[in-house]
Structures are given as structure tokens and as C-alpha cells.
mmCIF file of C-alpha atoms in Angstrom:
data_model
loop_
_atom_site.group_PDB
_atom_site.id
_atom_site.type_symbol
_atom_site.label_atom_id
_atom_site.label_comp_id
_atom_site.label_asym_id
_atom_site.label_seq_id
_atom_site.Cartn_x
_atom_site.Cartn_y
_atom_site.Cartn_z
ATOM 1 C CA UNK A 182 259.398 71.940 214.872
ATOM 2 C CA UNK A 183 261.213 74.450 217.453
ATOM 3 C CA UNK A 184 263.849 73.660 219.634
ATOM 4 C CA UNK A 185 264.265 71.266 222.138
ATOM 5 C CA UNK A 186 264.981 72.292 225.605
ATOM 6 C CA UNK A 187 266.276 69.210 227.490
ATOM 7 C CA UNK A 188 270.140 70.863 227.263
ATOM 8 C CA UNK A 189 271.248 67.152 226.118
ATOM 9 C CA UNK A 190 272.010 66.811 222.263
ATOM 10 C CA UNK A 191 270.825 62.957 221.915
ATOM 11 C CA UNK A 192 267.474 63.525 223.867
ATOM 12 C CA UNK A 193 266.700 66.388 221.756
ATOM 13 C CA UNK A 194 266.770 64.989 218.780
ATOM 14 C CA UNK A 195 265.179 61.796 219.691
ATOM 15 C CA UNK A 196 262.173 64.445 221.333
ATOM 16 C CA UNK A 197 262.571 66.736 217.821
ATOM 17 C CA UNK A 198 262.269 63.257 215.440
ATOM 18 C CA UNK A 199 258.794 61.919 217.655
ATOM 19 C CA UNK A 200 257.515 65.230 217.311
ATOM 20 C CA UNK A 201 258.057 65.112 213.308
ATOM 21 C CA UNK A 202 256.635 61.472 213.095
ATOM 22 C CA UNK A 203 253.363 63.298 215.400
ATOM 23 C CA UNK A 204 253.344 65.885 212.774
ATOM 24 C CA UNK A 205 253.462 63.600 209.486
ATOM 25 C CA UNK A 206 250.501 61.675 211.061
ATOM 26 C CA UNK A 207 248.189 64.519 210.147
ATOM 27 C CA UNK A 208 248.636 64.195 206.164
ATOM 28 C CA UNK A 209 246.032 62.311 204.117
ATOM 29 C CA UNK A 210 244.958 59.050 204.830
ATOM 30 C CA UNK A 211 246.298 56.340 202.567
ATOM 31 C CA UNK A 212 250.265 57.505 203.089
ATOM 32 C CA UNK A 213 253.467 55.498 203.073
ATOM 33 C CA UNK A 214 255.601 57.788 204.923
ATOM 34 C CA UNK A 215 259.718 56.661 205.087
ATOM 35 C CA UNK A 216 261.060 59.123 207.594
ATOM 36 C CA UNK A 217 264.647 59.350 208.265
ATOM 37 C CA UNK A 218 266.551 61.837 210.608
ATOM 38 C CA UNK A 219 270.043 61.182 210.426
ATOM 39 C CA UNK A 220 272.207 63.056 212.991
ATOM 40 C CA UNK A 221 276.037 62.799 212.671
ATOM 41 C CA UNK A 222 279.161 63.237 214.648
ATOM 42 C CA UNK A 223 278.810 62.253 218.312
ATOM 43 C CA UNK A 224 275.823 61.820 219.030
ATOM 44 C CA UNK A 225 272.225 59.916 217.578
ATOM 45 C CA UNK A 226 272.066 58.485 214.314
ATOM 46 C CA UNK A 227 268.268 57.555 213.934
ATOM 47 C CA UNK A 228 266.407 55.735 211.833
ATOM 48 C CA UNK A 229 262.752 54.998 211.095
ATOM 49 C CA UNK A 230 260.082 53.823 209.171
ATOM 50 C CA UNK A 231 256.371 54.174 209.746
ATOM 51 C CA UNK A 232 254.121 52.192 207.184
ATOM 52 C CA UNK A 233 250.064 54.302 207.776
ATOM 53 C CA UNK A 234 247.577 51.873 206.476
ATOM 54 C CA UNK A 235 244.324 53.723 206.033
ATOM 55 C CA UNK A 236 243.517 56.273 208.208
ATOM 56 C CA UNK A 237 246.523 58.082 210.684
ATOM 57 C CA UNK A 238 245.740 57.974 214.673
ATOM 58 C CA UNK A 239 248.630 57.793 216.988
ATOM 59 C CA UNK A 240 248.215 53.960 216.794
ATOM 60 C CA UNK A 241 250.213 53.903 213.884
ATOM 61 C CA UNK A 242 252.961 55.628 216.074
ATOM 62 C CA UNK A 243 255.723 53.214 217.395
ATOM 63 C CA UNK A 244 255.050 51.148 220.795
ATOM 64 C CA UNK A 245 258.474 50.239 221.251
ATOM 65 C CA UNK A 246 262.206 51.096 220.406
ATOM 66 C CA UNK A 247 265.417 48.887 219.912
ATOM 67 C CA UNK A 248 268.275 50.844 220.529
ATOM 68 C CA UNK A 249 271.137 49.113 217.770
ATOM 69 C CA UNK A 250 274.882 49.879 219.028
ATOM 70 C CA UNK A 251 277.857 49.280 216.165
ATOM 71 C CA UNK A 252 281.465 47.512 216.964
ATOM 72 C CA UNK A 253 284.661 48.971 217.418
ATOM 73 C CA UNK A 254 286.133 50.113 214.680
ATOM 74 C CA UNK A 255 282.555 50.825 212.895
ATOM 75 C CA UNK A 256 280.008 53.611 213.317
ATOM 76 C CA UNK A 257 276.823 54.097 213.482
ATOM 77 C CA UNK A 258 275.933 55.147 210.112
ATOM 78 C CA UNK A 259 278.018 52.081 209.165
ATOM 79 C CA UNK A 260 275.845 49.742 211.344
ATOM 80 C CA UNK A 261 273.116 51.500 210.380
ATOM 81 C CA UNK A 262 273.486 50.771 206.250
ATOM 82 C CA UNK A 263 274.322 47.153 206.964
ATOM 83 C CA UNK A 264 271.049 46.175 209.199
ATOM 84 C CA UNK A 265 269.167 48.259 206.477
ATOM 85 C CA UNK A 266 270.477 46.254 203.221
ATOM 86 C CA UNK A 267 270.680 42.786 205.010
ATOM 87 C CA UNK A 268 268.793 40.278 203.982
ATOM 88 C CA UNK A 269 266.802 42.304 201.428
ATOM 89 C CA UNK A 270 266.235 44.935 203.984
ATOM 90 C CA UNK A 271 263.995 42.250 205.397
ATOM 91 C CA UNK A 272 264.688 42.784 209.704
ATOM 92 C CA UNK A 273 263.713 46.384 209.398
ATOM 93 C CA UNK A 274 260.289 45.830 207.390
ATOM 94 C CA UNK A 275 259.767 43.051 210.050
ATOM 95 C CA UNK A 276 260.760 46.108 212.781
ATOM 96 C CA UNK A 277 258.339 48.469 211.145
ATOM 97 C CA UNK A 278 255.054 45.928 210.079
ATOM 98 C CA UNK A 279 255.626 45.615 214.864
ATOM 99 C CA UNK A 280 255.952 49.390 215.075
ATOM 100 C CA UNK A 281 259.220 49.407 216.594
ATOM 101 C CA UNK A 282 261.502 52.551 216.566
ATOM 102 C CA UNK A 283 265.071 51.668 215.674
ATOM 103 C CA UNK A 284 267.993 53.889 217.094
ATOM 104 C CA UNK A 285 271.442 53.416 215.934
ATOM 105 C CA UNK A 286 273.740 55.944 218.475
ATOM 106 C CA UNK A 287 276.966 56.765 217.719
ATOM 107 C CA UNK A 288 279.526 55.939 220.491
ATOM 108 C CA UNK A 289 281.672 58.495 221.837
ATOM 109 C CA UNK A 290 285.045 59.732 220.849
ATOM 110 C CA UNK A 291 288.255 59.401 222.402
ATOM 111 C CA UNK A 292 287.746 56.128 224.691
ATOM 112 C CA UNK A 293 290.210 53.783 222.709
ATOM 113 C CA UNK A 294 293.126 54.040 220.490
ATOM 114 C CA UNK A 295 291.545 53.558 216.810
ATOM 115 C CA UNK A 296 291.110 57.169 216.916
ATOM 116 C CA UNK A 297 286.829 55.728 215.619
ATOM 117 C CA UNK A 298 284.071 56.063 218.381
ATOM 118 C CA UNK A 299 284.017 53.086 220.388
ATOM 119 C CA UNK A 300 281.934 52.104 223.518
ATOM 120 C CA UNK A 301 284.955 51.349 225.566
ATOM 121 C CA UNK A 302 288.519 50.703 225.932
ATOM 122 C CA UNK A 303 289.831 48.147 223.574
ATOM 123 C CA UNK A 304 291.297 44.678 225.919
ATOM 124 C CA UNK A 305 294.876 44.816 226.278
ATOM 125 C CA UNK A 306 295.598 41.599 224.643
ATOM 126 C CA UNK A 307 295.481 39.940 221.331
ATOM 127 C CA UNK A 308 292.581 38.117 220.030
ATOM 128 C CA UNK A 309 290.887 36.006 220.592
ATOM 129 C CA UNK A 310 289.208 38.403 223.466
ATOM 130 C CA UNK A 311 289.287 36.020 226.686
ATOM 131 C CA UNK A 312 287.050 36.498 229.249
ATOM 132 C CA UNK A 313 289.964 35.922 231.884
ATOM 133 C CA UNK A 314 291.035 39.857 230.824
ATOM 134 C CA UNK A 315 290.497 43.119 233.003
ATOM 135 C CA UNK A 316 286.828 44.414 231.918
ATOM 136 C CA UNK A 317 287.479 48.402 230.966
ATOM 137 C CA UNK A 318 284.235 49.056 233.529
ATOM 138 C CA UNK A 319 284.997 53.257 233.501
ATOM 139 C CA UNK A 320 284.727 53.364 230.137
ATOM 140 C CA UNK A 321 281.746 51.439 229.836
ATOM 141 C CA UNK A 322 280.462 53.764 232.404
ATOM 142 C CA UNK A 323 281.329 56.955 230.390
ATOM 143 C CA UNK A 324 279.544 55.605 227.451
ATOM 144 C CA UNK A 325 276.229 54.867 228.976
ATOM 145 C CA UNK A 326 275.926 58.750 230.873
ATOM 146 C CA UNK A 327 276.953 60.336 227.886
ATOM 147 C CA UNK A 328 275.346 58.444 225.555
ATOM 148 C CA UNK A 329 272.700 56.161 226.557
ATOM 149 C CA UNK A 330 271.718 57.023 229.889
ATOM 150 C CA UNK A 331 269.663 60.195 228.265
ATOM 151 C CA UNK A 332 268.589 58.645 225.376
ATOM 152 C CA UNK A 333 266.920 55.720 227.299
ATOM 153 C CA UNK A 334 265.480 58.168 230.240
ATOM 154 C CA UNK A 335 263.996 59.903 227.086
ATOM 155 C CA UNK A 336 262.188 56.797 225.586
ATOM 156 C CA UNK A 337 260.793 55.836 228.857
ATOM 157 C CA UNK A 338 259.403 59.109 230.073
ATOM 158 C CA UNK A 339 258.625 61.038 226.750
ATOM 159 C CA UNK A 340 258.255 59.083 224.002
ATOM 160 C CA UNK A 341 255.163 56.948 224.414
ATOM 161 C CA UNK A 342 256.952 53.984 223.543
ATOM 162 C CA UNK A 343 255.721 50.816 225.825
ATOM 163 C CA UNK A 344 258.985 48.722 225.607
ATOM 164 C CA UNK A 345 262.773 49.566 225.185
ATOM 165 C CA UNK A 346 265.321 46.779 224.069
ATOM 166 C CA UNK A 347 268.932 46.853 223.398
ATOM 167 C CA UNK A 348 271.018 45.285 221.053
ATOM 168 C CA UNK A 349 275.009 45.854 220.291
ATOM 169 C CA UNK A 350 277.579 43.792 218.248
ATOM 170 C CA UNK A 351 281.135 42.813 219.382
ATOM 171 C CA UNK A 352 282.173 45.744 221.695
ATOM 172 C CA UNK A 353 278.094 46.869 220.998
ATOM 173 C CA UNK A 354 277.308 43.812 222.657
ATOM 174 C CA UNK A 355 279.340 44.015 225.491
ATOM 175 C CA UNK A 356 278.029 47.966 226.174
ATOM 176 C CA UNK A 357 274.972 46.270 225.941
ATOM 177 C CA UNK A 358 275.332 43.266 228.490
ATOM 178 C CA UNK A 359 276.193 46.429 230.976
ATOM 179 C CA UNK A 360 272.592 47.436 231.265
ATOM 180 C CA UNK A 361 271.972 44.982 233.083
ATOM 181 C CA UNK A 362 273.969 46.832 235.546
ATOM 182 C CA UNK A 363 273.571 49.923 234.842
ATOM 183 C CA UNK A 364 269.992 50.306 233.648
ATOM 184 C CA UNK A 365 267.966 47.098 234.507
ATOM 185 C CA UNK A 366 264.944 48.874 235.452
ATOM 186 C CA UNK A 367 265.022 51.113 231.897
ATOM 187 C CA UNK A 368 265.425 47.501 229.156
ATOM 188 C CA UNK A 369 263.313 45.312 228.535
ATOM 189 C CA UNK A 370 265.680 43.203 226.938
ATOM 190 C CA UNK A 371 269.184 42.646 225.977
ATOM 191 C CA UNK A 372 270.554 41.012 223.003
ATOM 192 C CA UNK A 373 274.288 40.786 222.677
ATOM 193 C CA UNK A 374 275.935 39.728 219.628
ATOM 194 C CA UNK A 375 279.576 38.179 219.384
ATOM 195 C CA UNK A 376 280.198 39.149 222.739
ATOM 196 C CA UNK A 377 280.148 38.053 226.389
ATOM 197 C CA UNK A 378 280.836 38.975 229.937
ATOM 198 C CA UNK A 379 284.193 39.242 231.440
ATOM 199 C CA UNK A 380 284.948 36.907 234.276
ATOM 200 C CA UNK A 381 285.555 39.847 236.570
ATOM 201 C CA UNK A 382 282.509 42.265 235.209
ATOM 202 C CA UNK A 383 280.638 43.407 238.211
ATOM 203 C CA UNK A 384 277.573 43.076 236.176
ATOM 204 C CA UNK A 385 277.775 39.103 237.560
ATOM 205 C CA UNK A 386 276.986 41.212 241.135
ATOM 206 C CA UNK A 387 273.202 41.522 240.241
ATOM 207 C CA UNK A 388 272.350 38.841 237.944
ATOM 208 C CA UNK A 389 269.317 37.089 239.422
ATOM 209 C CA UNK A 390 267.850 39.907 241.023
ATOM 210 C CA UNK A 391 266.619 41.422 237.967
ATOM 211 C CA UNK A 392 264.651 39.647 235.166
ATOM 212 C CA UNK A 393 265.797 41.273 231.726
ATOM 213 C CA UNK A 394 266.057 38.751 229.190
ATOM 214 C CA UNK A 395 268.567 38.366 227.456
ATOM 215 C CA UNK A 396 269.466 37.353 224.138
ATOM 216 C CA UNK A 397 273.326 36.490 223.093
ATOM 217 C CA UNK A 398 274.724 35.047 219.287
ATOM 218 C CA UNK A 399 277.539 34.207 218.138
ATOM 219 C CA UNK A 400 279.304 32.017 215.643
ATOM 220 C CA UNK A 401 281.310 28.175 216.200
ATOM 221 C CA UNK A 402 283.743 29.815 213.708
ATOM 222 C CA UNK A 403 284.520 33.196 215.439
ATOM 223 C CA UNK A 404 287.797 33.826 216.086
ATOM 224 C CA UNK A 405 287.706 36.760 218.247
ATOM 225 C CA UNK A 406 284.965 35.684 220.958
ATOM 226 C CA UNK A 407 285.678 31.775 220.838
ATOM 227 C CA UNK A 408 281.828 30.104 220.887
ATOM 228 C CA UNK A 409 283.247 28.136 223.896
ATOM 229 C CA UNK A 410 283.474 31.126 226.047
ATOM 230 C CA UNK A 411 279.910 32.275 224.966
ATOM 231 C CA UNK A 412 278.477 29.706 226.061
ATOM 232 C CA UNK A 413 280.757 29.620 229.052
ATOM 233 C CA UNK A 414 279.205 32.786 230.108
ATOM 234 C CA UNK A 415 275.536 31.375 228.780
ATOM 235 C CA UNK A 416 275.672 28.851 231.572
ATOM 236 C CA UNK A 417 277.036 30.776 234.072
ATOM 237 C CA UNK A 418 274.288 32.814 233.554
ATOM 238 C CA UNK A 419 271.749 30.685 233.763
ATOM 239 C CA UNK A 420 272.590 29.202 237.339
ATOM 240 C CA UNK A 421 272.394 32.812 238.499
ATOM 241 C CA UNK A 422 269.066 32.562 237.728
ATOM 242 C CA UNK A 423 268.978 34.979 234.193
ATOM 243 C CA UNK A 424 266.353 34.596 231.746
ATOM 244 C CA UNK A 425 269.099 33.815 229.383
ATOM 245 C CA UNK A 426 268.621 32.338 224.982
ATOM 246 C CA UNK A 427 271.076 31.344 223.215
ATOM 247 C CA UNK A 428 271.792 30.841 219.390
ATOM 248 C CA UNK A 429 275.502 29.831 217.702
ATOM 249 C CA UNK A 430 275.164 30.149 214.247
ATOM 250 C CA UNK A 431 277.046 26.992 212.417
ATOM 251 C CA UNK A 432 279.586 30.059 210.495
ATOM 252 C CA UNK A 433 280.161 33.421 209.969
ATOM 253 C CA UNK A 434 282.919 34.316 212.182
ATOM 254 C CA UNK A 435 282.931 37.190 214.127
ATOM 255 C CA UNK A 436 280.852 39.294 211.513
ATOM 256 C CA UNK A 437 277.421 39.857 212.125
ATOM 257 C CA UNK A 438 275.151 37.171 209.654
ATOM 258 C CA UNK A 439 271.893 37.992 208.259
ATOM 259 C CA UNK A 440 270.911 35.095 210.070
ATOM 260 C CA UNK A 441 271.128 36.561 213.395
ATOM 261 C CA UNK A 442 269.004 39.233 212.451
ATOM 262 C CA UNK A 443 265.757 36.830 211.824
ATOM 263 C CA UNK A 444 266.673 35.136 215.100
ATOM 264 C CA UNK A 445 266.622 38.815 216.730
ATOM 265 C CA UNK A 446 263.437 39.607 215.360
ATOM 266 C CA UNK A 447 261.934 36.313 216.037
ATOM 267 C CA UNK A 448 263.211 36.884 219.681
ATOM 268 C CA UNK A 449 261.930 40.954 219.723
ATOM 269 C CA UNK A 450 258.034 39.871 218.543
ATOM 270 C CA UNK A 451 258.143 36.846 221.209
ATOM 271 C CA UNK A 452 258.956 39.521 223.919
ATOM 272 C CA UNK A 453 256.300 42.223 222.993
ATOM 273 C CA UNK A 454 253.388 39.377 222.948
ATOM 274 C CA UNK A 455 254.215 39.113 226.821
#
């Protein structure tokens, strides 16, 4: 396919795995092409399926993308096995029959003390995570120019792709609540899962003058982000004016459930029909 050019490692190989899908769209009609492009270490792990039904014409290409961010103390690859297998693999056939790209980066190294990538600094105190601790913004910060800030300028302006969402679980979640800060005008949605916002996040600045949905799940049996203080931050939300859902499954804990998975979906096909 030839290099890429950008001088960024995560938006070339985003741009190198769109130009492969472009180039597997001229093979013979009548295809069922799995494509997977798995990039390790620091920066994209990618994954995607594109189901051609008779003829190939860049319709069959993928109009949006969910961008999928693992928990501290997993990976991306990790994350990336799990939401495959779930349920029978059934959330990424349901992503692929909607022709939506799914991206699974891998956070940087170095930001907390697990020695594993992680999206931020780990809170200073025990669990269960309160939201009355200090939010670790400059890590948060470091994650989404290294990391996500590229990848998602790359979607918007290269890819073809209509709509960008993004979805993160535990610590994934709460790098994901901080596009609303950070990147409101590049999401089209947020969906955080187990996680919430810190009392003292200045992501509570500009709620309300943006209108990025937002999606969050948890569990009434987690342990680690207590469904109280979910919903805490649900309603708190809401009188700000956010375009806020929210689902508690009845168990689980704090480990993501198939369950929340059909609920994401559910909530991802809603969105693109608007």
C-alpha cells in the first residue's frame, strides 16, 4: 500500500488500513471479506469487518467509527478479544450489518504505576473510586494528544466516515467523558461505562453548551464506581442541560456485561438514524 506520510504512527495506520479496505473492494462480487490489521505496542490496535453483499461500491465502505478504549490494568488487544467473543460475537456483527468501523487504541505507557498502559493516573485512594477525589486532568490530557487527538482528526478529515463515537470502560470511560472537553466538536457521542465524572473535572465547565450525547452504564452491584454516584453525576448532568441516557444493569459488578453491549448498540443505531 506505500507509506503513510502524516509523521504520526496511529493516523498512519488508521490511513494505511482504509486504504486496504478501498483496495479489497475491487475483488469479485459475491465476497465476505474479514479484514483485520492488528497493530501492537503503543499505539492502534484495529479491528474490522466488512460483510460485501453482491456487488462492491464504496457503499459497502464504513459510514461511521466507534473508537473502543480498555480499563486500567487491561489492553487493547485484551478489550479487543472480549467485545469480539461476547455474547456470541453478537455486538460486532450488529457493528458490521451498520457499517461501523471499530477502533480499539492502546493507551499510552508510563502514566500510572501498574507498569500496563493506562489512560491516566490511577486516584490516590482505595476503592470504591469517589467522585469527591482530585481528577488526574494532565494525564487525561496527555492521553488524548498522543493518542486520540490524531486518530479522531484522522476519521473526520480522511476517512469518509460520517459519524465518530466513543466508548471506554472504567478508566476508558472516564478518558472518554473528557471529550466532551476536549473534543466536543470531533464525537458524536459518548458512552462511558462503569465510570463517572469527578466532582472537580473541569469538563462540568462546558456541559450545556455542547450537545454530544451521552451514554453512561454501570452496575447496582459495582464496587468500585458505587451506582449511587453514577447516577449522582447522571442528574447533575442533566440540569446542565446534557443530552444524557442512562442504564444500571441489576449485576455484574464492575466488569463489563454482555448486556451492556446490546444496550450500546441499541443506543449507536438510534444515533445514526438522526
Amino acid at each position: 500500500l506505500g507509506p503513510s506520510l502524516s509523521g504520526n504512527p496511529s493516523v498512519d495506520r488508521v490511513q494505511d488500513a482504509m486504504a486496504g479496505v478501498r483496495t479489497l473492494l475491487t475483488l469479485p462480487r459475491g465476497i465476505v471479506m474479514p479484514l483485520f490489521y492488528f497493530f501492537y505496542g503503543q499505539n492502534l490496535l484495529l479491528a474490522a469487518t466488512i460483510n460485501l453483499r453482491g456487488k462492491a461500491t464504496p457503499d459497502n465502505l464504513p459510514r461511521a467509527a466507534l473508537v473502543m478504549l480498555h480499563s486500567m490494568g487491561s489492553t487493547a488487544s485484551d478489550f479487543r478479544n472480549w467485545v469480539a467473543t461476547a455474547d456470541g460475537g453478537r455486538f460486532m456483527k450488529e457493528m458490521q450489518a451498520a457499517r461501523i468501523l471499530v477502533l480499539f487504541p492502546e493507551a499510552p505507557q508510563g502514566l500510572c504505576t501498574l507498569g500496563a498502559p493506562c489512560w491516566s493516573a490511577e486516584p490516590k485512594a482505595g476503592l470504591p473510586i469517589r467522585p469527591t477525589q482530585s481528577e488526574p486532568t494532565d494525564t487525561f490530557e496527555v492521553s488524548y494528544h498522543s493518542v486520540l487527538e490524531p486518530l479522531l482528526a484522522d476519521l473526520r478529515a480522511k476517512s469518509g466516515i460520517e459519524k465518530v463515537f466513543v466508548a471506554g470502560h472504567s478508566m476508558g470511560g472516564a478518558m472518554a467523558l473528557q471529550m466532551l472537553r476536549l473534543a466536543p466538536g470531533h464525537v458524536d457521542g459518548i458512552i462511558s461505562m462503569h465510570s463517572f465524572l469527578f466532582d472537580n473535572s473541569p469538563v462540568w465547565d462546558g456541559l450545556g453548551r455542547h450537545s454530544v450525547p451521552v451514554l453512561l452504564e454501570g452496575s447496582n452491584d459495582d464496587a468500585s464506581v458505587l451506582a449511587t454516584d453514577l447516577m449522582n453525576c447522571s442528574s447533575r448532568m442533566l440540569s446542565l442541560g446534557a443530552d444524557v441516557s442512562t442504564e444500571l444493569m441489576p449485576e455484574g459488578g464492575h466488569q463489563l456485561h454482555p448486556r451492556e453491549l446490546r444496550v450500546l448498540s441499541s443506543w449507536l443505531l438510534s444515533r445514526l438514524s438522526i
